[in-house]
Short mmCIF file of C-alpha atoms in Angstrom, two decimals:
data_model
loop_
_atom_site.label_atom_id
_atom_site.label_comp_id
_atom_site.label_asym_id
_atom_site.label_seq_id
_atom_site.Cartn_x
_atom_site.Cartn_y
_atom_site.Cartn_z
CA MET H 1 0.00 0.20 -0.03
CA LYS H 2 1.25 3.05 -0.64
CA PRO H 3 1.36 6.22 1.57
CA SER H 4 -1.12 8.85 1.30
CA THR H 5 -3.25 11.07 3.47
CA SER H 6 -6.26 11.80 5.40
CA PRO H 7 -8.68 14.41 3.67
CA ALA H 8 -7.13 17.19 5.90
CA GLY H 9 -3.52 15.82 4.69
CA THR H 10 -2.42 16.10 8.06
CA ARG H 11 -3.09 12.18 9.22
CA PRO H 12 -0.95 8.99 8.42
CA ALA H 13 -3.08 6.67 6.78
CA PRO H 14 -2.77 3.22 7.82
CA GLY H 15 0.46 2.36 5.64
CA ARG H 16 2.56 5.09 6.79
CA LEU H 17 0.95 3.86 10.26
CA ARG H 18 2.53 0.61 10.01
CA GLY H 19 6.13 1.48 9.82
CA ILE H 20 5.89 4.20 13.08
CA VAL H 21 4.07 0.64 15.16
CA ALA H 22 6.62 0.76 17.98
CA LEU H 23 7.43 4.69 17.80
CA LEU H 24 4.06 5.03 17.62
CA LEU H 25 2.69 2.91 20.47
CA GLN H 26 5.37 3.13 23.22
CA THR H 27 4.73 6.67 23.50
CA LEU H 28 0.84 5.86 23.41
CA LEU H 29 1.71 3.54 26.49
CA VAL H 30 2.91 5.83 28.58
CA VAL H 31 0.11 8.52 28.07
CA ALA H 32 -1.89 5.76 29.39
CA VAL H 33 -0.91 3.81 32.21
CA ALA H 34 2.06 6.24 33.42
CA LEU H 35 -0.61 7.38 36.10
CA PRO H 36 0.00 8.87 39.85
CA ALA H 37 -1.56 6.54 42.70
CA GLY H 38 -3.65 8.12 44.08
CA VAL H 39 -5.05 11.13 41.76
CA VAL H 40 -8.63 10.39 41.54
CA ILE H 41 -8.64 11.74 38.01
CA ALA H 42 -5.85 10.79 36.09
CA PRO H 43 -4.14 14.20 34.60
CA ALA H 44 -3.71 12.89 31.00
CA PHE H 45 -6.93 11.84 30.70
CA LEU H 46 -8.48 14.63 31.70
CA GLY H 47 -7.37 16.66 28.64
CA PRO H 48 -5.29 20.70 27.67
CA ASP H 49 -6.22 24.08 27.80
CA ARG H 50 -6.42 24.89 24.40
CA PRO H 51 -8.43 27.46 21.90
CA SER H 52 -11.58 26.46 20.52
CA LYS H 53 -10.05 26.48 17.37
CA ALA H 54 -7.91 23.77 18.60
CA SER H 55 -10.03 21.22 16.25
CA GLN H 56 -9.24 22.69 13.27
CA GLU H 57 -5.78 21.07 13.22
CA THR H 58 -4.17 17.98 14.33
CA PRO H 59 -3.62 18.41 17.63
CA PRO H 60 -0.06 17.52 18.99
CA TRP H 61 -0.91 13.94 21.25
CA GLN H 62 -2.39 13.01 18.04
CA GLN H 63 0.66 13.09 15.60
CA VAL H 64 3.46 11.03 14.94
CA PRO H 65 6.22 11.76 17.69
CA ALA H 66 9.93 13.29 16.80
CA THR H 67 10.70 11.12 19.70
CA LEU H 68 9.98 9.05 22.60
CA SER H 69 8.66 10.43 25.73
CA ALA H 70 10.86 10.37 28.39
CA PRO H 71 9.32 8.36 31.28
CA GLY H 72 8.31 10.71 34.37
CA THR H 73 8.61 14.34 32.34
CA GLY H 74 5.58 16.42 33.56
CA PRO H 75 2.74 15.94 36.42
CA GLY H 76 2.98 12.18 36.12
CA GLY H 77 4.96 11.71 33.48
CA LEU H 78 1.62 12.87 31.65
CA GLY H 79 3.12 15.54 29.51
CA PRO H 80 0.61 18.84 28.44
CA LEU H 81 -3.12 17.82 29.16
CA ALA H 82 -5.22 19.38 32.00
CA GLY H 83 -8.77 19.48 33.25
CA THR H 84 -10.26 22.19 31.10
CA ALA H 85 -10.49 20.78 27.33
CA PRO H 86 -13.81 20.70 26.04
CA VAL H 87 -15.95 17.76 26.81
CA PRO H 88 -17.80 17.24 23.30
CA VAL H 89 -21.54 18.23 23.30
CA GLY H 90 -23.83 15.18 22.88
CA ALA H 91 -26.20 16.46 20.34
CA ALA H 92 -22.75 17.15 16.92
CA LEU H 93 -21.85 14.01 18.59
CA ALA H 94 -25.65 11.76 18.43
CA ALA H 95 -25.03 13.62 14.62
CA ARG H 96 -21.49 11.74 13.75
CA LEU H 97 -22.63 8.46 15.11
CA ASN H 98 -25.93 7.87 13.77
CA GLY H 99 -24.20 8.25 10.30
CA THR H 100 -21.60 5.74 11.65
CA LEU H 101 -23.39 2.60 14.04
CA LYS H 102 -25.44 1.32 11.57
CA THR H 103 -26.56 -2.53 11.10
CA ASP H 104 -25.58 -4.74 7.84
CA GLY H 105 -28.08 -6.98 7.78
CA GLY H 106 -30.06 -7.89 10.73
CA GLY H 107 -29.61 -6.38 14.09
CA THR H 108 -29.73 -3.24 16.26
CA PHE H 109 -26.34 -1.69 17.72
CA THR H 110 -26.71 -0.26 21.55
CA GLY H 111 -24.08 2.39 22.29
CA ILE H 112 -22.90 4.98 25.24
CA VAL H 113 -20.63 7.74 25.26
CA GLN H 114 -19.01 8.85 27.90
CA ASP H 115 -16.97 11.58 29.89
CA ALA H 116 -14.48 9.99 31.70
CA ALA H 117 -13.39 12.81 34.11
CA THR H 118 -17.73 13.59 35.26
CA GLY H 119 -19.38 10.51 33.98
CA GLN H 120 -21.93 12.83 31.64
CA VAL H 121 -23.74 10.72 29.32
CA LEU H 122 -22.69 12.15 25.12
CA PHE H 123 -24.06 9.69 23.98
CA ASN H 124 -27.27 6.97 24.47
CA ARG H 125 -28.35 4.64 22.21
CA ALA H 126 -30.03 1.83 24.98
CA ALA H 127 -27.81 2.30 26.60
CA ASP H 128 -29.21 0.51 29.89
CA GLN H 129 -30.44 -3.25 27.51
CA ALA H 130 -28.79 -5.55 28.71
CA ARG H 131 -27.35 -7.66 26.13
CA VAL H 132 -25.31 -10.94 25.19
CA PRO H 133 -21.43 -9.07 25.43
CA ALA H 134 -19.20 -11.82 24.12
CA SER H 135 -15.44 -11.21 25.39
CA ASN H 136 -15.87 -7.61 26.82
CA MET H 137 -17.22 -9.63 29.40
CA LYS H 138 -13.89 -9.73 30.26
CA LEU H 139 -13.69 -6.47 31.20
CA LEU H 140 -16.04 -7.17 34.46
CA THR H 141 -13.44 -10.44 35.18
CA ALA H 142 -10.41 -8.02 34.36
CA SER H 143 -11.41 -5.64 37.14
CA ALA H 144 -12.79 -8.35 39.72
CA ALA H 145 -8.47 -10.23 39.87
CA LEU H 146 -7.34 -7.19 40.31
CA ARG H 147 -8.83 -5.86 43.02
CA VAL H 148 -8.57 -8.87 44.42
CA LEU H 149 -5.41 -10.37 44.04
CA GLY H 150 -3.70 -7.62 43.06
CA PRO H 151 -1.48 -6.77 40.43
CA ASP H 152 1.93 -7.90 41.34
CA ARG H 153 0.66 -11.07 42.33
CA ARG H 154 2.61 -14.12 41.03
CA PHE H 155 1.12 -17.36 40.84
CA SER H 156 3.39 -20.72 42.37
CA THR H 157 3.80 -23.94 41.10
CA ARG H 158 5.69 -25.83 42.88
CA VAL H 159 7.18 -29.63 43.50
CA VAL H 160 7.47 -30.50 46.67
CA ALA H 161 8.45 -33.67 48.67
CA GLY H 162 5.25 -36.93 48.16
CA PRO H 163 3.81 -38.80 50.11
CA THR H 164 5.96 -42.18 49.64
CA PRO H 165 9.92 -42.00 49.33
CA GLY H 166 10.98 -41.20 46.25
CA SER H 167 7.52 -39.85 45.50
CA VAL H 168 7.43 -35.61 44.44
CA VAL H 169 3.86 -33.79 44.03
CA LEU H 170 4.24 -31.26 41.57
CA THR H 171 1.12 -28.70 42.67
CA GLY H 172 -0.41 -26.44 40.31
CA GLY H 173 -1.01 -22.59 41.79
CA GLY H 174 -2.77 -21.66 39.09
CA ASP H 175 -0.03 -20.48 37.17
CA VAL H 176 -1.22 -21.72 33.01
CA LEU H 177 1.16 -19.90 31.55
CA LEU H 178 3.89 -22.29 32.45
CA GLY H 179 6.36 -22.69 28.98
CA ALA H 180 8.78 -26.05 28.76
CA GLY H 181 11.84 -24.94 28.21
CA GLU H 182 13.37 -22.60 30.77
CA SER H 183 11.97 -19.21 32.50
CA ASP H 184 12.33 -16.60 31.00
CA PRO H 185 11.80 -13.63 33.19
CA GLY H 186 10.65 -10.95 30.48
CA ALA H 187 7.35 -12.84 29.22
CA VAL H 188 4.77 -13.79 29.98
CA LEU H 189 3.75 -16.30 28.31
CA GLY H 190 6.73 -18.67 30.13
CA ARG H 191 7.57 -16.27 32.41
CA ALA H 192 8.12 -20.31 34.86
CA GLY H 193 9.48 -23.06 33.14
CA LEU H 194 9.47 -26.41 33.76
CA ALA H 195 12.62 -27.17 32.68
CA THR H 196 13.81 -24.30 35.53
CA LEU H 197 11.52 -26.27 38.07
CA ALA H 198 13.46 -29.99 36.95
CA ARG H 199 16.18 -28.73 37.69
CA ALA H 200 15.56 -27.30 40.84
CA THR H 201 13.87 -30.24 42.21
CA VAL H 202 17.02 -31.86 40.71
CA ARG H 203 19.18 -30.19 43.25
CA ALA H 204 17.45 -30.56 45.93
CA LEU H 205 17.12 -34.60 45.49
CA LYS H 206 20.87 -34.30 45.56
CA ASP H 207 21.49 -32.54 48.07
CA GLY H 208 18.41 -34.48 50.36
CA ALA H 209 15.91 -32.00 50.65
CA GLY H 210 13.19 -33.40 52.05
CA GLY H 211 13.61 -36.99 52.97
CA THR H 212 12.30 -38.18 50.43
CA GLY H 213 14.84 -41.03 49.65
CA ALA H 214 15.26 -39.90 45.61
CA GLY H 215 18.47 -38.82 46.21
CA THR H 216 20.64 -42.22 44.87
CA GLY H 217 17.48 -43.81 44.01
CA THR H 218 14.11 -43.74 41.11
CA ILE H 219 11.74 -40.12 41.25
CA ARG H 220 7.87 -40.81 41.01
CA VAL H 221 5.99 -38.16 39.52
CA LEU H 222 3.10 -37.12 40.71
CA LEU H 223 0.67 -34.66 40.75
CA ASP H 224 -1.79 -32.11 42.44
CA ASP H 225 -4.25 -30.32 40.13
CA SER H 226 -6.75 -29.91 43.26
CA LEU H 227 -6.53 -25.99 43.53
CA PHE H 228 -10.20 -25.69 41.20
CA SER H 229 -13.14 -28.00 42.13
CA GLY H 230 -16.66 -28.47 40.85
CA PRO H 231 -16.24 -29.23 37.03
CA PRO H 232 -13.81 -28.23 34.22
CA LEU H 233 -16.28 -27.08 31.93
CA SER H 234 -19.51 -24.80 31.79
CA PRO H 235 -22.75 -26.11 30.62
CA ALA H 236 -22.80 -22.83 29.47
CA TRP H 237 -20.30 -23.38 26.57
CA SER H 238 -21.48 -24.54 23.46
CA PRO H 239 -19.77 -28.33 22.80
CA GLU H 240 -18.90 -26.83 19.43
CA ASP H 241 -16.40 -24.46 20.86
CA VAL H 242 -14.62 -26.56 23.46
CA ALA H 243 -13.90 -28.58 20.66
CA ALA H 244 -12.51 -25.94 17.81
CA GLY H 245 -10.57 -24.20 20.81
CA GLU H 246 -12.18 -21.94 22.60
CA MET H 247 -12.42 -22.97 25.64
CA ALA H 248 -10.67 -26.87 27.05
CA PRO H 249 -10.94 -27.98 30.22
CA LEU H 250 -9.93 -25.97 33.69
CA TYR H 251 -7.18 -27.34 35.63
CA PRO H 252 -4.81 -24.74 37.74
CA LEU H 253 -1.62 -25.71 35.77
CA ALA H 254 -0.97 -25.82 32.47
CA LEU H 255 1.22 -24.78 29.23
CA ASN H 256 1.20 -21.85 27.00
CA SER H 257 -2.43 -21.46 28.51
CA ALA H 258 -3.67 -24.81 27.16
CA ARG H 259 -2.10 -24.35 23.98
CA PHE H 260 -0.15 -27.78 22.13
CA ASP H 261 2.21 -24.75 20.55
CA PRO H 262 2.78 -21.37 21.56
CA ALA H 263 2.64 -19.67 18.19
CA LYS H 264 -0.70 -21.25 17.45
CA THR H 265 -3.65 -19.77 19.19
CA THR H 266 -6.72 -21.31 17.47
CA GLY H 267 -7.42 -24.93 17.11
CA PRO H 268 -8.51 -28.01 19.38
CA ARG H 269 -6.77 -27.73 23.35
CA PRO H 270 -5.52 -29.83 25.05
CA GLN H 271 -8.19 -31.59 26.94
CA ASP H 272 -6.09 -32.77 30.39
CA ALA H 273 -4.10 -29.72 30.29
CA ALA H 274 -2.84 -30.20 33.48
CA MET H 275 -2.26 -33.87 32.96
CA THR H 276 -0.30 -32.70 29.51
CA ALA H 277 1.62 -30.18 31.42
CA ALA H 278 3.37 -32.90 34.08
CA ALA H 279 4.29 -35.24 31.12
CA THR H 280 5.82 -32.13 30.01
CA PHE H 281 7.70 -31.84 33.61
CA ALA H 282 8.44 -35.00 33.58
CA ALA H 283 10.49 -35.67 29.95
CA ARG H 284 12.36 -32.76 31.45
CA LEU H 285 12.99 -33.73 35.05
CA THR H 286 14.25 -37.40 33.38
CA ASP H 287 16.70 -35.31 31.29
CA ALA H 288 17.94 -33.54 34.48
CA ALA H 289 18.12 -36.38 36.53
CA LYS H 290 19.84 -38.29 33.62
CA ALA H 291 22.90 -36.15 34.72
CA ALA H 292 22.62 -36.13 37.79
CA GLY H 293 22.98 -40.29 37.99
CA LEU H 294 18.97 -40.27 39.26
CA SER H 295 16.45 -41.52 37.13
CA VAL H 296 12.69 -41.11 37.05
CA ALA H 297 9.43 -44.14 37.19
CA PRO H 298 7.80 -43.37 34.04
CA GLY H 299 4.46 -41.88 33.87
CA VAL H 300 2.95 -39.76 35.88
CA ALA H 301 -0.16 -40.48 38.66
CA ARG H 302 -2.69 -37.35 39.29
CA ILE H 303 -2.23 -38.22 43.42
CA ALA H 304 -5.73 -38.85 44.70
CA PRO H 305 -8.51 -35.89 46.47
CA GLY H 306 -6.53 -34.74 50.48
CA ALA H 307 -3.56 -37.63 49.68
CA SER H 308 -1.61 -34.56 48.59
CA PRO H 309 0.98 -33.03 51.58
CA GLU H 310 -0.39 -30.67 53.75
CA PRO H 311 1.01 -27.09 52.39
CA ALA H 312 1.64 -26.01 55.17
CA SER H 313 4.06 -29.08 56.37
CA ALA H 314 4.83 -30.08 52.75
CA LYS H 315 8.41 -29.80 52.10
CA VAL H 316 9.06 -27.08 49.31
CA LEU H 317 11.56 -28.67 46.77
CA ALA H 318 11.40 -26.36 43.58
CA GLU H 319 9.36 -23.68 43.25
CA VAL H 320 8.64 -21.10 39.66
CA GLN H 321 6.48 -17.65 39.77
CA SER H 322 4.64 -17.12 36.55
CA ALA H 323 4.53 -13.61 35.61
CA THR H 324 2.47 -10.81 37.55
CA VAL H 325 -1.49 -10.83 37.82
CA GLY H 326 -0.94 -7.14 35.72
CA GLU H 327 0.77 -8.97 33.66
CA GLN H 328 -1.89 -11.68 32.67
CA VAL H 329 -4.76 -9.12 32.73
CA ASP H 330 -2.65 -7.38 29.95
CA LEU H 331 -2.68 -10.55 28.24
CA MET H 332 -6.09 -11.67 28.43
CA LEU H 333 -7.15 -8.13 27.22
CA ARG H 334 -5.04 -7.68 24.35
CA THR H 335 -5.64 -11.51 22.79
CA SER H 336 -8.96 -12.26 24.06
CA ASP H 337 -7.49 -15.70 25.34
CA ASN H 338 -10.63 -17.28 27.05
CA TYR H 339 -9.32 -19.61 29.15
CA LEU H 340 -6.74 -17.63 30.85
CA ALA H 341 -10.04 -15.85 31.52
CA GLU H 342 -11.52 -18.61 32.67
CA VAL H 343 -8.43 -19.47 35.47
CA MET H 344 -7.97 -15.98 36.61
CA GLY H 345 -11.68 -16.14 37.87
CA ARG H 346 -11.34 -18.77 39.48
CA MET H 347 -8.11 -17.50 41.56
CA THR H 348 -10.07 -14.27 42.00
CA ALA H 349 -12.16 -16.56 44.35
CA ARG H 350 -9.42 -18.58 45.58
CA GLY H 351 -8.71 -14.94 46.46
CA THR H 352 -11.94 -14.39 48.63
CA GLY H 353 -12.08 -17.37 50.20
CA ARG H 354 -14.03 -19.59 47.84
CA PRO H 355 -13.15 -22.86 46.60
CA GLY H 356 -12.95 -21.92 42.95
CA SER H 357 -15.12 -23.33 41.35
CA GLY H 358 -17.34 -22.16 37.94
CA LYS H 359 -20.08 -20.12 40.24
CA ASP H 360 -17.56 -19.26 42.55
CA ALA H 361 -15.68 -17.25 39.48
CA ILE H 362 -18.72 -16.12 38.58
CA ALA H 363 -20.55 -14.83 41.97
CA ALA H 364 -15.89 -12.99 42.69
CA VAL H 365 -16.51 -11.42 39.72
CA LEU H 366 -19.30 -9.88 40.36
CA GLN H 367 -19.01 -9.01 44.29
CA GLN H 368 -16.11 -7.04 43.10
CA VAL H 369 -18.05 -5.42 40.55
CA ARG H 370 -20.82 -4.24 42.25
CA ASP H 371 -18.05 -3.07 45.26
CA MET H 372 -17.16 -0.69 42.47
CA GLY H 373 -20.28 0.96 42.77
CA VAL H 374 -21.25 -0.57 39.28
CA PRO H 375 -25.12 -1.67 39.40
CA THR H 376 -25.81 -5.38 38.68
CA GLY H 377 -29.17 -5.74 39.04
CA ALA H 378 -30.39 -6.89 35.21
CA LEU H 379 -26.81 -8.24 34.80
CA ARG H 380 -26.46 -12.05 33.92
CA ALA H 381 -23.37 -14.24 33.82
CA ALA H 382 -23.26 -17.00 33.08
CA ASP H 383 -19.18 -17.36 32.41
CA VAL H 384 -16.02 -15.04 33.19
CA SER H 385 -14.66 -14.92 29.66
CA GLY H 386 -17.43 -13.69 27.59
CA LEU H 387 -18.09 -17.15 26.04
CA ALA H 388 -20.92 -18.49 27.21
CA LEU H 389 -24.51 -16.72 25.35
CA ALA H 390 -26.63 -16.80 28.71
CA ASN H 391 -24.57 -13.91 29.31
CA GLN H 392 -26.52 -10.81 30.05
CA VAL H 393 -24.71 -7.63 30.59
CA SER H 394 -24.89 -3.53 29.15
CA ALA H 395 -23.07 -1.16 27.16
CA ARG H 396 -23.84 1.07 30.46
CA GLN H 397 -21.89 -1.03 32.65
CA LEU H 398 -19.31 -1.88 30.89
CA THR H 399 -18.36 1.45 30.32
CA ASP H 400 -18.60 2.00 34.25
CA VAL H 401 -16.29 -0.44 34.73
CA VAL H 402 -13.76 1.31 31.83
CA ARG H 403 -14.10 4.80 33.50
CA ALA H 404 -12.79 3.13 36.94
CA MET H 405 -10.18 1.14 35.33
CA ALA H 406 -9.32 5.08 33.60
CA SER H 407 -9.86 7.30 36.17
CA GLY H 408 -11.50 5.41 39.14
CA THR H 409 -10.39 6.01 42.90
CA ASP H 410 -8.62 2.45 42.53
CA THR H 411 -5.44 2.86 40.99
CA ARG H 412 -5.30 -1.22 40.88
CA LEU H 413 -7.36 -0.91 37.86
CA ARG H 414 -5.04 1.32 36.13
CA ALA H 415 -2.87 -2.18 35.64
CA ALA H 416 -5.63 -3.31 32.97
CA LEU H 417 -5.23 -0.32 30.94
CA ALA H 418 -2.40 -1.02 28.48
CA GLY H 419 -4.02 -4.82 28.23
CA PHE H 420 -6.85 -2.73 25.72
CA PRO H 421 -5.78 -3.61 21.80
CA VAL H 422 -4.74 -0.76 20.32
CA ALA H 423 -6.10 0.25 16.97
CA GLY H 424 -4.26 -0.92 13.95
CA LEU H 425 -1.42 -1.86 16.48
CA THR H 426 -1.57 -5.02 18.19
CA GLY H 427 -4.02 -7.54 19.86
CA THR H 428 -6.78 -8.08 18.69
CA LEU H 429 -7.43 -5.10 16.63
CA GLU H 430 -4.01 -5.23 14.67
CA ASP H 431 -6.06 -6.14 12.11
CA ARG H 432 -8.51 -2.99 12.18
CA TYR H 433 -8.78 0.33 12.05
CA THR H 434 -7.23 -0.21 8.30
CA ASP H 435 -9.36 1.63 5.67
CA ALA H 436 -9.86 4.82 5.23
CA ALA H 437 -13.49 5.16 6.76
CA SER H 438 -11.46 4.25 10.30
CA ALA H 439 -8.00 4.95 9.95
CA ALA H 440 -8.55 7.92 11.70
CA GLY H 441 -8.68 5.66 14.76
CA ALA H 442 -5.66 3.63 14.15
CA GLY H 443 -3.15 3.84 16.73
CA LEU H 444 -5.94 6.14 19.41
CA VAL H 445 -8.61 4.11 19.81
CA ARG H 446 -7.78 1.07 22.91
CA ALA H 447 -10.82 -0.96 23.09
CA LYS H 448 -11.42 -4.42 24.13
CA THR H 449 -13.20 -6.67 21.68
CA GLY H 450 -16.23 -8.95 21.79
CA THR H 451 -17.28 -11.73 18.67
CA LEU H 452 -19.12 -14.12 18.98
CA ASN H 453 -21.43 -16.08 15.51
CA THR H 454 -24.11 -12.44 15.70
CA VAL H 455 -22.70 -10.53 18.31
CA ILE H 456 -19.80 -7.78 18.14
CA ALA H 457 -18.62 -5.47 20.81
CA LEU H 458 -16.22 -3.07 21.68
CA SER H 459 -15.69 -1.01 24.94
CA GLY H 460 -12.66 1.50 25.61
CA TYR H 461 -11.26 4.60 25.77
CA VAL H 462 -9.66 7.12 23.70
CA VAL H 463 -8.17 10.86 23.99
CA ASP H 464 -10.47 13.02 21.26
CA ALA H 465 -8.94 15.80 19.28
CA ASP H 466 -10.29 17.94 21.45
CA GLY H 467 -8.05 15.98 24.58
CA ARG H 468 -10.61 14.91 26.44
CA LEU H 469 -10.13 11.21 27.19
CA LEU H 470 -13.80 9.47 26.28
CA VAL H 471 -15.30 5.73 27.45
CA PHE H 472 -17.35 4.07 25.19
CA SER H 473 -18.90 0.82 24.80
CA PHE H 474 -20.94 -0.41 21.98
CA VAL H 475 -22.50 -3.87 21.19
CA GLY H 476 -24.50 -5.17 18.57
CA ASN H 477 -26.58 -7.74 19.02
CA GLY H 478 -28.98 -10.46 16.08
CA LEU H 479 -26.68 -9.34 13.38
CA THR H 480 -26.06 -11.26 10.58
CA PRO H 481 -23.87 -13.12 10.40
CA GLY H 482 -20.26 -12.88 8.03
CA SER H 483 -21.18 -8.90 8.17
CA ALA H 484 -19.40 -6.67 7.88
CA ASN H 485 -20.94 -4.90 11.81
CA LYS H 486 -17.23 -4.71 12.74
CA ALA H 487 -16.66 -1.96 10.04
CA ALA H 488 -19.57 -0.06 11.94
CA LEU H 489 -17.78 0.14 15.18
CA ASP H 490 -14.61 1.18 13.73
CA ARG H 491 -16.20 3.86 12.76
CA SER H 492 -17.89 4.83 14.95
CA ALA H 493 -14.96 5.03 17.26
CA ALA H 494 -12.93 6.42 14.62
CA VAL H 495 -15.45 8.95 14.91
CA LEU H 496 -14.15 9.82 18.47
CA ALA H 497 -10.54 9.50 18.53
CA GLY H 498 -11.70 13.04 15.32
CA CYS H 499 -14.10 14.70 17.15
CA GLY H 500 -13.60 18.30 18.54
CA CYS H 501 -17.31 17.89 18.61
CA HIS H 502 -17.41 20.86 21.01
#
């Protein structure tokens, strides 16, 4: 695609945008997440003090940067934005959105746009109507996990001394992003590696740790995946979706978010992700043990519930830790991984003292949403990933959650902001915002996508042309499958990015 410009001649079209991805994205991330703790409304999201004619030109914060932003410059490292930018006039904004937010075929769109600082509603189309939200449900799960677990929490995968001499127990602690090789401190997927865990286990055994009796003999590997309770699959999920790999039975440890290959994020998943991880660990342990003059018995046995040593008394032989909850939430939102979302929901339930079933995950997430001040009277949840068609959430509830993340008082929620896909650049929005009608939003709109057969949704935030932070949610239900309705959402979000509607 050859370079071109927008009608105003001042903005890069999609071809040019892809040439400056790294530069622009780093600048956007600094603006999005460098928020001062304790500030009720993030300074960068309130807009600059600019004359009204500014909307006729491309403002500095929407231009391609000449240099990388330097963290720590300005109040909280956020540059020139202030709280006096003009708020869009609702009628002017609605006139534009009514021209773009149209279905292609059957179904309807609901939607809402709010000023993030004040909560003022600038556009409302049946925003309180409960609808199937698809993966926008993950916004609720993300906020609940950050509130309960905290953005800095990590999950541990441990090997403990087993109940019989010579046995060791691989114990799942909620990390389903394990890697098969060495731990990678710079990664989220693969931050904890089973090869590293295996080598550490052999060292402990050679040193005689735990009195396992395996320091000079044969090691027997057991698996404890009892952290979660209840059925590993929800009856609310379509068997066809499970077979296609949208979901798999849930366990508290897995490789690659229950994928066979970390490079392939589609297609069928392992149906026993915990045992798959345990078999990989046993293979790595066999390699490490051989070099140390030890041997590993073939096969892995799943330990009976209650047969594993009590956590308080179990001798830990080795341990690896996951990426932080904040990093995992970012990955969950960026890639829209259903499996990771459901595990995060169950870990949130465990964090509140619940047993950790699918129902517990739903209860824990909804309780946190209520505690955030979001009314949940008409909200119905059948899962916490958004795969179930029985979920019912309104566009207003979704924007309430996004607004809490962007400008609420609970600064733990700020950790989710960087995980929102960036239009035309990252995650599930990487290949969108590439046509002339939506290019104005490329690099500027940050939003969580949602897609089911007859459902699409887009909820997120954007700083408009006048420097005002807007939060929005557009939800389509009953749509004609295979139609171009995603383009309608992208055009509508692009309207917000380019709006000088005051």
